[in-house]
Amino acid sequence: MAKTYSIAIDGPAGAGKSTIARRLAKELGYYYVDTGAIYRTVAYFMDLLGISPKDVDGVERYIDELTIEIEYDEDGVQHMIMNGMDVSGDIRTQDISQKASLVSAHAVVREVLLDMQRAVARKHNVIMDGRDIGTVVLPNADVKIFLTADPEVRAKRRYDELIAKGQKANLPTILKEIQQRDYQDSHREIAPLKQAKDAVKVDTSALDIEGVVTAIRDIVGKKIGL
Ligand code: DC
């Protein structure tokens, strides 16, 4: 089989991973895999069944009832198909963000999803973003980037995004949720959020999107050529 290339982008919630990864994937003609969306789909499924994301026995009992497919539309946008139903919009709420963070701590969930993520990377050139891509999912990725920004900056970006969409938002609440998710994601026992030893750290606090894309394009260019 021909070699496939993989670029891993990890980092905390709101660092700009998906915006950057989507842009670069388009430029490079790679598949963009948003792994957070897969955990969100598990959280949404359990939520519909009334299972608490903390209830490890409940999650273990029902995980086999769930089939997840990742599909791409003609614009290369990833869609999450849960038992045949497109739930891509339903998984994007603050409530599901928190529940995905909790459900993702369970070993049974991480094991099932690990195989799914590796299978995509075996078949295609990918830019994959998440929390443990460079450390666990694709330890041999060709490029590893750890994208981060101060929590206050990430909260303000999220706040601006919601306001621009005409939604209500409260900055202190968003900041509290981000800090809580950072803590949960980086303190769990299995595959916690952390920078891989061989990852390049990019702090986006003082950069706009163009600045981040330029910085990352540079790193990718040096490692695998563009
Ligand atoms: O990237 P996101 O905000 O959509 O991710 C939602 C949650 O899923 C995140 O808080 C932790 C979990 N997650 C994970 O544990 N490992 C990944 N590779 C991606 C996400």
Coordinates of N, CA and C and ligand atoms in Angstrom, one line a residue:
M1 N 0.8 -1.2 0.0 CA 0.0 0.0 0.0 C 0.9 1.3 0.0
A2 N 0.5 2.3 -0.7 CA 1.2 3.5 -0.8 C 1.3 4.2 0.6
K3 N 2.4 4.9 0.9 CA 2.4 5.6 2.2 C 1.4 6.7 2.2
T4 N 0.7 6.8 3.4 CA -0.2 7.9 3.6 C 0.5 8.8 4.6
Y5 N 0.2 10.1 4.5 CA 0.8 11.1 5.4 C -0.2 11.5 6.4
S6 N 0.3 11.8 7.6 CA -0.6 12.2 8.6 C -0.1 13.4 9.4
I7 N -0.9 14.4 9.7 CA -0.6 15.5 10.5 C -1.5 15.6 11.7
A8 N -0.9 15.6 12.9 CA -1.7 15.6 14.1 C -1.7 17.0 14.7
I9 N -2.9 17.4 15.0 CA -3.0 18.7 15.7 C -3.8 18.5 17.0
D10 N -3.1 18.7 18.1 CA -3.7 18.5 19.4 C -3.7 19.9 20.1
G11 N -4.6 19.9 21.1 CA -4.6 21.2 22.0 C -6.0 21.3 22.7
P12 N -6.1 22.2 23.6 CA -7.3 22.4 24.4 C -8.4 23.0 23.5
A13 N -9.6 23.0 24.1 CA -10.8 23.5 23.5 C -10.7 24.9 23.1
G14 N -11.0 25.2 21.9 CA -11.1 26.7 21.5 C -9.7 27.2 21.0
A15 N -8.7 26.4 20.8 CA -7.4 26.9 20.4 C -7.4 27.3 18.9
G16 N -8.4 26.9 18.2 CA -8.5 27.1 16.8 C -8.1 25.9 15.9
K17 N -8.0 24.8 16.5 CA -7.6 23.6 15.8 C -8.4 23.3 14.5
S18 N -9.7 23.3 14.7 CA -10.6 22.8 13.6 C -10.5 23.8 12.4
T19 N -10.5 25.1 12.7 CA -10.5 26.1 11.7 C -9.2 26.0 10.9
I20 N -8.1 25.8 11.6 CA -6.8 25.7 10.9 C -6.7 24.4 10.1
A21 N -7.1 23.3 10.8 CA -7.0 22.0 10.2 C -7.8 21.9 8.9
R22 N -9.0 22.5 9.0 CA -9.9 22.4 7.8 C -9.3 23.2 6.6
R23 N -8.7 24.4 6.9 CA -8.1 25.2 5.9 C -6.9 24.4 5.2
L24 N -6.1 23.9 6.1 CA -4.9 23.2 5.6 C -5.2 21.9 4.8
A25 N -6.2 21.2 5.3 CA -6.7 20.0 4.6 C -7.1 20.3 3.2
K26 N -7.8 21.4 3.1 CA -8.3 21.8 1.8 C -7.1 22.2 0.8
E27 N -6.2 22.9 1.4 CA -5.0 23.3 0.6 C -4.2 22.1 0.1
L28 N -4.1 21.1 1.0 CA -3.2 19.9 0.8 C -4.0 18.8 0.1
G29 N -5.3 18.9 0.1 CA -6.1 17.8 -0.5 C -6.1 16.6 0.4
Y30 N -5.9 16.8 1.7 CA -6.0 15.8 2.7 C -7.4 15.6 3.3
Y31 N -7.7 14.5 3.9 CA -8.9 14.4 4.7 C -8.8 15.1 6.0
Y32 N -9.8 15.9 6.4 CA -9.8 16.5 7.7 C -10.6 15.6 8.7
V33 N -10.0 15.1 9.7 CA -10.8 14.3 10.7 C -10.8 15.1 12.0
D34 N -12.0 15.5 12.4 CA -12.3 16.1 13.6 C -12.7 15.1 14.6
T35 N -11.7 14.6 15.5 CA -12.0 13.5 16.3 C -12.9 13.9 17.5
G36 N -12.9 15.1 17.9 CA -13.8 15.6 18.9 C -15.3 15.3 18.6
A37 N -15.6 15.4 17.3 CA -17.0 15.1 16.8 C -17.4 13.7 17.1
I38 N -16.4 12.8 17.0 CA -16.7 11.4 17.3 C -17.1 11.2 18.8
Y39 N -16.3 11.8 19.7 CA -16.7 11.7 21.1 C -18.0 12.4 21.4
R40 N -18.2 13.5 20.7 CA -19.5 14.2 20.8 C -20.7 13.3 20.4
T41 N -20.5 12.5 19.4 CA -21.5 11.6 18.9 C -21.9 10.6 20.0
V42 N -20.8 10.0 20.6 CA -21.0 9.1 21.7 C -21.8 9.7 22.9
A43 N -21.4 11.0 23.2 CA -22.1 11.7 24.3 C -23.5 12.0 24.0
Y44 N -23.8 12.3 22.7 CA -25.2 12.6 22.3 C -26.0 11.4 22.3
F45 N -25.5 10.2 21.9 CA -26.2 9.0 21.9 C -26.6 8.6 23.3
M46 N -25.6 8.7 24.2 CA -25.9 8.3 25.7 C -26.9 9.3 26.3
D47 N -26.8 10.5 25.9 CA -27.7 11.5 26.4 C -29.2 11.2 25.9
L48 N -29.3 10.8 24.7 CA -30.7 10.4 24.2 C -31.2 9.2 25.0
L49 N -30.4 8.4 25.4 CA -30.8 7.2 26.2 C -31.0 7.5 27.6
G50 N -30.6 8.7 28.0 CA -30.7 9.1 29.4 C -29.6 8.5 30.3
I51 N -28.5 8.2 29.7 CA -27.3 7.6 30.4 C -26.4 8.8 30.8
S52 N -26.1 8.9 32.1 CA -25.2 10.0 32.5 C -23.8 9.7 31.9
P53 N -23.1 10.7 31.4 CA -21.7 10.5 30.8 C -20.7 10.0 31.9
K54 N -21.1 10.1 33.1 CA -20.2 9.6 34.2 C -20.5 8.2 34.6
D55 N -21.6 7.7 34.1 CA -22.1 6.3 34.4 C -21.3 5.3 33.6
V56 N -20.2 4.8 34.0 CA -19.4 4.0 33.2 C -20.1 2.6 32.9
D57 N -20.8 2.1 33.8 CA -21.6 0.8 33.5 C -22.6 1.0 32.5
G58 N -23.3 2.1 32.6 CA -24.4 2.4 31.6 C -23.7 2.6 30.2
V59 N -22.6 3.4 30.1 CA -22.0 3.6 28.9 C -21.5 2.3 28.3
E60 N -20.9 1.5 29.1 CA -20.4 0.2 28.7 C -21.5 -0.7 28.1
R61 N -22.7 -0.7 28.8 CA -23.8 -1.5 28.4 C -24.3 -1.1 27.0
Y62 N -24.3 0.2 26.7 CA -25.0 0.6 25.5 C -24.1 0.9 24.3
I63 N -22.8 1.0 24.6 CA -21.9 1.4 23.5 C -22.0 0.5 22.2
D64 N -22.3 -0.8 22.5 CA -22.4 -1.7 21.3 C -23.6 -1.5 20.5
E65 N -24.6 -0.7 21.0 CA -25.8 -0.4 20.3 C -25.6 0.8 19.3
L66 N -24.4 1.4 19.4 CA -24.1 2.6 18.6 C -23.2 2.2 17.4
T67 N -23.6 2.7 16.2 CA -22.7 2.6 15.1 C -22.5 4.1 14.7
I68 N -21.2 4.3 14.4 CA -20.8 5.7 14.0 C -20.1 5.6 12.6
E69 N -20.6 6.4 11.7 CA -19.9 6.5 10.4 C -19.5 8.0 10.2
I70 N -18.3 8.1 9.6 CA -17.8 9.4 9.3 C -18.0 9.6 7.8
E71 N -18.8 10.6 7.4 CA -18.9 10.8 5.9 C -18.5 12.2 5.6
Y72 N -18.1 12.4 4.3 CA -17.7 13.7 3.8 C -18.6 14.1 2.7
D73 N -19.1 15.4 2.7 CA -19.9 15.9 1.6 C -19.0 16.4 0.5
E74 N -19.6 16.9 -0.6 CA -18.7 17.3 -1.8 C -17.8 18.5 -1.4
D75 N -18.1 19.2 -0.4 CA -17.2 20.3 0.0 C -16.2 19.8 1.0
G76 N -16.1 18.5 1.3 CA -15.1 18.0 2.2 C -15.5 18.2 3.7
V77 N -16.8 18.6 3.9 CA -17.2 18.8 5.3 C -17.6 17.5 5.9
Q78 N -17.0 17.2 7.1 CA -17.3 16.0 7.8 C -18.7 15.9 8.4
H79 N -19.3 14.8 8.2 CA -20.7 14.6 8.8 C -20.6 13.4 9.7
M80 N -21.3 13.5 10.9 CA -21.3 12.3 11.8 C -22.6 11.6 11.7
I81 N -22.6 10.3 11.4 CA -23.8 9.6 11.2 C -23.9 8.6 12.4
M82 N -24.9 8.8 13.2 CA -25.2 8.0 14.4 C -26.3 7.0 14.1
N83 N -26.1 5.7 14.0 CA -27.1 4.7 13.7 C -27.9 5.2 12.5
G84 N -27.2 5.7 11.5 CA -27.9 6.0 10.2 C -28.4 7.5 10.1
M85 N -28.3 8.2 11.2 CA -28.9 9.6 11.3 C -27.8 10.6 11.4
D86 N -27.9 11.7 10.5 CA -26.9 12.7 10.5 C -27.1 13.6 11.8
V87 N -26.1 13.6 12.7 CA -26.3 14.3 14.0 C -25.3 15.5 14.1
S88 N -24.7 15.8 12.9 CA -23.6 16.8 12.9 C -24.0 18.1 13.6
G89 N -25.2 18.6 13.4 CA -25.7 19.8 14.0 C -26.0 19.6 15.5
D90 N -26.6 18.5 15.9 CA -27.0 18.2 17.2 C -25.9 18.2 18.3
I91 N -24.7 17.8 17.8 CA -23.6 17.6 18.7 C -22.8 18.8 19.1
R92 N -23.3 20.0 18.5 CA -22.5 21.2 18.7 C -23.0 22.1 19.8
T93 N -23.5 21.6 20.9 CA -24.0 22.4 21.9 C -23.0 22.5 23.1
Q94 N -23.1 23.5 24.0 CA -22.3 23.5 25.1 C -22.5 22.3 26.1
D95 N -23.8 21.9 26.1 CA -24.1 20.8 27.0 C -23.4 19.5 26.5
I96 N -23.4 19.3 25.2 CA -22.7 18.1 24.6 C -21.2 18.2 24.7
S97 N -20.7 19.5 24.7 CA -19.2 19.7 24.8 C -18.8 19.1 26.2
Q98 N -19.5 19.5 27.2 CA -19.2 19.0 28.6 C -19.3 17.5 28.7
K99 N -20.4 17.0 28.1 CA -20.7 15.6 28.3 C -19.7 14.7 27.5
A100 N -19.2 15.3 26.3 CA -18.2 14.6 25.5 C -16.9 14.5 26.3
S101 N -16.6 15.6 27.0 CA -15.4 15.6 27.8 C -15.5 14.5 28.9
L102 N -16.6 14.3 29.5 CA -16.8 13.3 30.6 C -16.8 11.9 30.0
V103 N -17.6 11.7 28.9 CA -17.7 10.3 28.4 C -16.4 9.8 27.8
S104 N -15.5 10.8 27.3 CA -14.3 10.4 26.7 C -13.3 9.9 27.7
A105 N -13.5 10.0 29.0 CA -12.6 9.5 30.0 C -12.6 8.0 30.1
H106 N -13.7 7.3 29.6 CA -13.9 5.9 29.9 C -13.1 5.0 28.9
A107 N -12.4 4.0 29.4 CA -11.5 3.2 28.6 C -12.3 2.6 27.4
V108 N -13.5 2.1 27.7 CA -14.3 1.4 26.6 C -14.6 2.3 25.5
V109 N -14.8 3.6 25.7 CA -15.1 4.5 24.7 C -13.8 4.8 23.9
R110 N -12.7 5.0 24.6 CA -11.5 5.3 23.9 C -11.0 4.2 23.0
E111 N -11.2 2.9 23.5 CA -10.8 1.8 22.7 C -11.5 1.7 21.4
V112 N -12.9 1.8 21.5 CA -13.7 1.7 20.2 C -13.3 2.8 19.2
L113 N -13.1 4.0 19.7 CA -12.8 5.1 18.9 C -11.4 5.1 18.3
L114 N -10.5 4.5 19.1 CA -9.1 4.4 18.6 C -9.0 3.7 17.3
D115 N -9.6 2.5 17.2 CA -9.6 1.7 15.9 C -10.2 2.5 14.8
M116 N -11.3 3.2 15.1 CA -12.0 3.9 14.0 C -11.1 5.0 13.4
Q117 N -10.4 5.7 14.3 CA -9.5 6.8 13.9 C -8.3 6.3 13.1
R118 N -7.7 5.2 13.6 CA -6.5 4.7 12.9 C -6.9 4.2 11.6
A119 N -8.1 3.6 11.4 CA -8.5 3.0 10.1 C -8.6 4.1 9.1
V120 N -9.0 5.3 9.4 CA -9.1 6.4 8.5 C -7.7 6.8 8.0
A121 N -6.8 6.9 9.0 CA -5.4 7.3 8.7 C -4.6 6.3 7.9
R122 N -5.0 5.0 8.0 CA -4.4 4.0 7.2 C -4.7 4.2 5.7
K123 N -5.9 4.6 5.4 CA -6.4 4.7 4.1 C -6.1 6.0 3.4
H124 N -6.1 7.1 4.1 CA -6.0 8.4 3.5 C -4.9 9.3 4.1
N125 N -4.5 10.3 3.4 CA -3.7 11.4 4.0 C -4.6 12.2 4.8
V126 N -4.2 12.4 6.1 CA -5.1 13.0 7.0 C -4.5 14.2 7.8
I127 N -5.3 15.1 8.1 CA -5.0 16.1 9.2 C -6.1 15.8 10.2
M128 N -5.6 15.3 11.4 CA -6.5 14.9 12.4 C -6.3 15.8 13.6
D129 N -7.5 16.3 14.1 CA -7.3 17.1 15.4 C -8.0 16.5 16.5
G130 N -7.5 16.8 17.7 CA -8.1 16.2 18.9 C -7.3 16.5 20.2
R131 N -7.1 15.5 21.1 CA -6.4 15.7 22.3 C -5.2 14.8 22.4
D132 N -5.3 13.6 21.8 CA -4.3 12.6 22.0 C -3.9 12.0 20.6
I133 N -3.9 12.8 19.6 CA -3.6 12.3 18.3 C -2.1 12.0 18.2
G134 N -1.3 13.0 18.6 CA 0.2 12.9 18.5 C 0.7 11.9 19.5
T135 N 0.0 11.8 20.7 CA 0.5 10.9 21.8 C 0.1 9.5 21.6
V136 N -1.2 9.2 21.2 CA -1.7 7.9 21.3 C -2.2 7.4 19.9
V137 N -3.1 8.2 19.2 CA -3.7 7.7 18.0 C -2.7 7.5 16.9
L138 N -1.9 8.5 16.6 CA -1.0 8.4 15.5 C 0.4 8.8 16.0
P139 N 1.0 7.9 16.9 CA 2.3 8.3 17.4 C 3.4 8.5 16.4
N140 N 3.2 7.9 15.2 CA 4.2 8.1 14.1 C 3.8 9.1 13.1
A141 N 2.9 10.0 13.5 CA 2.5 11.1 12.5 C 3.7 11.8 11.9
D142 N 3.6 12.2 10.7 CA 4.7 12.9 10.0 C 4.9 14.3 10.6
V143 N 3.8 14.9 11.0 CA 3.9 16.3 11.7 C 3.1 16.3 12.9
K144 N 3.6 16.8 14.0 CA 2.8 16.9 15.2 C 2.8 18.4 15.7
I145 N 1.6 18.9 15.9 CA 1.5 20.3 16.3 C 0.7 20.4 17.6
F146 N 1.1 21.1 18.5 CA 0.3 21.4 19.7 C -0.1 22.8 19.7
L147 N -1.4 23.0 19.5 CA -1.9 24.4 19.3 C -2.6 24.8 20.6
T148 N -2.2 25.9 21.1 CA -2.7 26.4 22.4 C -2.9 27.9 22.4
A149 N -3.6 28.4 23.4 CA -3.8 29.8 23.6 C -4.3 30.0 25.0
D150 N -4.1 31.2 25.6 CA -4.6 31.5 26.9 C -6.1 31.2 27.1
P151 N -6.5 30.7 28.2 CA -8.0 30.4 28.4 C -8.8 31.7 28.1
E152 N -8.3 32.8 28.6 CA -9.1 34.1 28.4 C -9.3 34.4 26.9
V153 N -8.3 34.2 26.1 CA -8.3 34.4 24.7 C -9.3 33.4 24.0
R154 N -9.2 32.2 24.4 CA -10.1 31.1 23.8 C -11.6 31.4 24.2
A155 N -11.8 31.9 25.4 CA -13.2 32.2 25.9 C -13.7 33.4 25.1
K156 N -12.9 34.4 24.9 CA -13.3 35.6 24.1 C -13.6 35.2 22.7
R157 N -12.8 34.4 22.1 CA -13.1 33.9 20.7 C -14.5 33.3 20.6
R158 N -14.7 32.4 21.5 CA -16.0 31.6 21.6 C -17.1 32.6 21.8
Y159 N -16.9 33.5 22.7 CA -18.0 34.5 23.0 C -18.3 35.3 21.7
D160 N -17.3 35.8 21.0 CA -17.5 36.6 19.8 C -18.2 35.8 18.7
E161 N -17.8 34.5 18.6 CA -18.5 33.6 17.7 C -20.0 33.5 17.9
L162 N -20.4 33.3 19.2 CA -21.8 33.1 19.5 C -22.5 34.4 19.3
I163 N -21.9 35.6 19.7 CA -22.6 36.9 19.5 C -22.8 37.1 18.0
A164 N -21.7 36.8 17.2 CA -21.8 37.0 15.7 C -23.0 36.2 15.1
K165 N -23.3 35.0 15.8 CA -24.4 34.2 15.3 C -25.7 34.6 15.9
G166 N -25.7 35.7 16.6 CA -26.9 36.2 17.2 C -27.4 35.5 18.4
Q167 N -26.5 34.7 19.0 CA -26.9 33.9 20.2 C -26.5 34.7 21.5
K168 N -27.1 34.3 22.6 CA -26.8 34.9 23.9 C -25.5 34.2 24.4
A169 N -24.7 35.0 25.0 CA -23.4 34.5 25.6 C -23.0 35.3 26.8
N170 N -22.4 34.5 27.7 CA -21.9 35.2 28.9 C -20.4 34.8 29.1
L171 N -19.5 35.8 29.0 CA -18.1 35.6 28.9 C -17.5 34.8 30.2
P172 N -17.9 35.2 31.4 CA -17.4 34.5 32.6 C -17.8 33.0 32.6
T173 N -19.1 32.7 32.1 CA -19.6 31.3 32.1 C -18.8 30.5 31.1
I174 N -18.5 31.1 29.9 CA -17.7 30.4 28.9 C -16.3 30.1 29.4
L175 N -15.7 31.1 30.0 CA -14.4 30.9 30.6 C -14.4 29.8 31.6
K176 N -15.4 29.7 32.4 CA -15.4 28.7 33.5 C -15.6 27.3 32.8
E177 N -16.4 27.2 31.8 CA -16.6 25.9 31.1 C -15.3 25.5 30.4
I178 N -14.6 26.4 29.8 CA -13.4 26.1 29.1 C -12.3 25.6 30.1
Q179 N -12.2 26.3 31.2 CA -11.3 25.8 32.3 C -11.6 24.5 32.8
Q180 N -12.9 24.2 33.0 CA -13.4 22.9 33.5 C -13.0 21.8 32.5
R181 N -13.2 22.1 31.2 CA -13.0 21.1 30.2 C -11.4 20.9 30.1
D182 N -10.7 21.9 30.1 CA -9.2 21.8 30.1 C -8.8 20.9 31.2
Y183 N -9.3 21.1 32.4 CA -8.9 20.3 33.6 C -9.3 18.8 33.4
Q184 N -10.5 18.6 33.0 CA -11.0 17.2 32.8 C -10.2 16.5 31.7
D185 N -10.0 17.2 30.6 CA -9.3 16.5 29.5 C -7.8 16.3 29.8
S186 N -7.2 17.1 30.6 CA -5.8 16.9 30.9 C -5.5 16.1 32.2
H187 N -6.5 15.8 33.0 CA -6.3 15.1 34.2 C -6.9 13.7 34.2
R188 N -7.5 13.2 33.0 CA -8.0 11.9 33.0 C -6.9 10.9 32.9
E189 N -7.2 9.6 33.3 CA -6.1 8.6 33.4 C -5.6 8.2 32.0
I190 N -6.6 7.9 31.1 CA -6.2 7.4 29.8 C -6.1 8.5 28.8
A191 N -5.0 8.5 28.0 CA -4.8 9.4 26.9 C -5.2 10.9 27.3
P192 N -4.6 11.4 28.3 CA -4.9 12.8 28.7 C -4.4 13.8 27.6
L193 N -5.0 15.0 27.6 CA -4.5 16.0 26.7 C -3.1 16.4 27.2
K194 N -2.1 16.2 26.3 CA -0.7 16.7 26.6 C 0.1 16.8 25.3
Q195 N 1.1 17.7 25.4 CA 1.9 17.8 24.2 C 2.8 16.6 24.0
A196 N 2.8 16.1 22.8 CA 3.7 15.0 22.5 C 5.2 15.5 22.5
K197 N 6.1 14.6 22.9 CA 7.5 15.1 23.0 C 8.0 15.7 21.7
D198 N 7.6 15.1 20.6 CA 8.1 15.6 19.3 C 7.1 16.5 18.6
A199 N 6.2 17.1 19.4 CA 5.3 18.1 18.7 C 5.8 19.5 18.8
V200 N 5.5 20.3 17.8 CA 5.9 21.7 17.8 C 4.7 22.5 18.4
K201 N 5.0 23.3 19.4 CA 4.0 24.1 20.1 C 3.8 25.4 19.4
V202 N 2.5 25.7 19.2 CA 2.2 27.0 18.6 C 1.2 27.7 19.5
D203 N 1.6 28.8 20.1 CA 0.7 29.6 20.9 C 0.0 30.6 20.1
T204 N -1.4 30.5 20.0 CA -2.1 31.4 19.1 C -2.7 32.6 19.8
S205 N -2.3 32.8 21.0 CA -2.9 33.9 21.8 C -2.9 35.3 21.1
A206 N -1.7 35.5 20.5 CA -1.5 36.9 19.9 C -1.5 36.8 18.4
L207 N -2.1 35.7 17.8 CA -2.1 35.6 16.4 C -3.6 35.6 15.8
D208 N -3.8 36.1 14.6 CA -5.1 35.9 14.0 C -5.0 34.7 13.2
I209 N -6.2 34.3 12.5 CA -6.2 33.0 11.8 C -5.1 32.9 10.7
E210 N -5.0 34.1 10.0 CA -4.0 34.0 8.9 C -2.6 33.8 9.5
G211 N -2.3 34.4 10.6 CA -1.0 34.2 11.3 C -0.8 32.8 11.7
V212 N -1.8 32.1 12.2 CA -1.7 30.7 12.6 C -1.5 29.8 11.4
V213 N -2.3 30.1 10.3 CA -2.2 29.3 9.1 C -0.8 29.4 8.6
T214 N -0.2 30.6 8.5 CA 1.1 30.8 8.0 C 2.1 30.0 8.8
A215 N 2.0 30.1 10.2 CA 3.0 29.4 11.1 C 2.9 27.9 10.8
I216 N 1.7 27.4 10.7 CA 1.6 25.9 10.6 C 2.0 25.4 9.2
R217 N 1.6 26.2 8.2 CA 2.0 25.9 6.9 C 3.6 25.7 6.8
D218 N 4.2 26.7 7.5 CA 5.7 26.7 7.6 C 6.2 25.4 8.2
I219 N 5.6 25.0 9.3 CA 6.1 23.8 10.0 C 5.8 22.6 9.1
V220 N 4.7 22.5 8.5 CA 4.3 21.3 7.7 C 5.3 21.3 6.5
G221 N 5.5 22.5 5.9 CA 6.4 22.6 4.7 C 7.8 22.0 5.0
K222 N 8.3 22.4 6.2 CA 9.6 21.9 6.6 C 9.7 20.4 6.8
K223 N 8.6 19.9 7.3 CA 8.6 18.4 7.6 C 8.3 17.5 6.4
I224 N 7.3 17.9 5.6 CA 7.0 17.0 4.5 C 6.9 17.7 3.2
G225 N 7.1 19.0 3.1 CA 7.1 19.7 1.8 C 5.7 20.0 1.5
L226 N 5.5 21.1 0.8 CA 4.1 21.4 0.4 C 4.0 21.6 -1.1
Ligands
DC1 O1 -12.6 19.0 20.2 P1 -13.9 19.0 20.8 O2 -14.2 20.2 21.7 O3 -15.0 18.8 19.8 O4 -13.9 17.7 21.8 C1 -15.0 17.3 22.7 C2 -14.4 16.5 23.8 O5 -14.1 15.2 23.3 C3 -13.2 17.0 24.5 O6 -13.5 17.9 25.6 C4 -12.5 15.8 25.0 C5 -12.9 14.7 24.0 N1 -11.8 14.4 23.0 C6 -10.9 13.4 23.4 O7 -10.9 13.0 24.5 N2 -9.9 13.1 22.5 C7 -9.9 13.6 21.3 N3 -8.9 13.1 20.4 C8 -10.8 14.5 20.9 C9 -11.8 14.9 21.8

